[in-house]
XYZ file of C-alpha atoms in Angstrom:
113
model
C -14.616 -11.553 39.514
C -13.817 -11.714 35.783
C -11.738 -14.597 34.385
C -10.711 -12.851 31.173
C -6.871 -12.463 31.285
C -6.922 -9.351 29.080
C -9.170 -7.547 31.535
C -7.248 -8.902 34.532
C -3.957 -7.476 33.205
C -5.539 -4.163 32.216
C -4.460 -4.798 28.586
C -8.041 -4.400 27.396
C -8.353 -1.041 29.135
C -5.065 0.102 27.625
C -6.226 -0.888 24.116
C -9.477 0.994 24.416
C -7.958 4.102 25.969
C -4.690 4.630 24.089
C -4.953 2.587 20.926
C -6.831 2.339 17.701
C -7.236 -1.112 16.182
C -6.542 -1.304 12.433
C -6.894 -4.237 10.049
C -4.832 -4.946 6.925
C -6.596 -7.387 4.605
C -5.139 -10.275 2.649
C -3.341 -9.140 -0.542
C -2.786 -5.678 0.970
C 0.186 -4.009 2.584
C -0.033 -1.082 4.957
C 2.299 1.899 5.219
C 2.831 2.724 8.912
C 3.937 6.239 9.857
C 5.000 7.556 13.248
C 4.364 11.331 13.616
C 4.260 11.616 9.808
C 7.567 9.804 9.254
C 7.789 6.432 7.503
C 8.164 3.623 10.042
C 7.650 0.359 8.155
C 5.459 -1.745 5.884
C 3.029 -4.080 7.619
C 1.402 -7.183 6.194
C -2.074 -8.624 6.684
C -3.324 -8.777 10.257
C -4.777 -6.844 13.174
C -2.690 -4.018 14.656
C -2.984 -1.609 17.574
C -1.919 1.917 16.602
C -1.277 4.623 19.171
C -3.335 7.283 17.451
C -2.701 10.157 16.659
C 1.057 9.474 16.695
C 1.139 6.171 14.789
C -1.185 5.645 11.844
C -1.602 3.653 8.651
C -0.946 6.263 5.972
C -2.130 4.095 3.091
C -3.190 0.586 2.169
C -1.783 -0.660 -1.140
C -3.308 -3.568 -3.019
C -0.900 -6.299 -4.131
C -3.438 -7.745 -6.584
C -3.127 -7.371 -10.336
C -5.137 -4.282 -11.279
C -6.395 -3.022 -14.623
C -6.508 0.527 -15.917
C -8.693 1.147 -18.985
C -7.423 3.973 -21.192
C -9.224 5.489 -24.148
C -6.935 7.205 -26.659
C -8.921 9.577 -28.870
C -6.355 10.190 -31.614
C -2.880 8.848 -32.235
C -0.401 8.284 -35.039
C 1.451 5.023 -35.633
C 5.107 4.732 -36.723
C 4.087 4.181 -40.352
C 2.054 7.425 -40.398
C -1.469 6.002 -40.043
C -3.867 7.967 -37.837
C -6.156 6.079 -35.475
C -9.229 7.958 -34.263
C -10.131 5.910 -31.216
C -8.302 3.137 -29.447
C -9.030 1.455 -26.122
C -6.088 0.115 -24.128
C -6.190 -2.159 -21.096
C -3.111 -1.764 -18.913
C -2.565 -4.379 -16.210
C -0.151 -3.705 -13.389
C 0.884 -4.920 -9.957
C 2.818 -3.032 -7.289
C 6.183 -4.706 -6.710
C 7.788 -2.204 -4.337
C 5.215 -0.627 -1.986
C 7.702 1.918 -0.604
C 8.419 3.308 -4.071
C 4.719 3.291 -4.942
C 3.898 5.335 -1.824
C 6.781 7.801 -1.603
C 8.659 7.951 -4.914
C 5.894 8.040 -7.532
C 5.344 11.679 -8.410
C 4.353 11.916 -12.075
C 1.194 9.923 -12.649
C 0.302 11.421 -16.047
C 0.186 9.182 -19.089
C 2.377 10.173 -22.027
C 0.777 10.991 -25.370
C 2.807 8.390 -27.193
C 4.198 4.900 -26.707
C 7.673 4.060 -27.961
């Protein structure tokens, strides 16, 4: 006789048989999809996904991140040429839905206005 209520109610068996446990960490947000279609955004915590139908498509960090860019040659507005310049771009995702589904062009332009 087992006193564990999860095993008594067969919830534990259901989790192991039909589900896949996923974890979203602090300062992350998960993109949940159902059969490949966007379902919702989920915050930090432990989740049971009914794989292969429901899955976490991506985990996006909400921390401030830094992208180091080395520009080999550029021209300033006053006509001076710079041979090498190192830029540090800091960014943070504000809208996870747009970051996951609407961002298409990730190339960096050759100039800054």
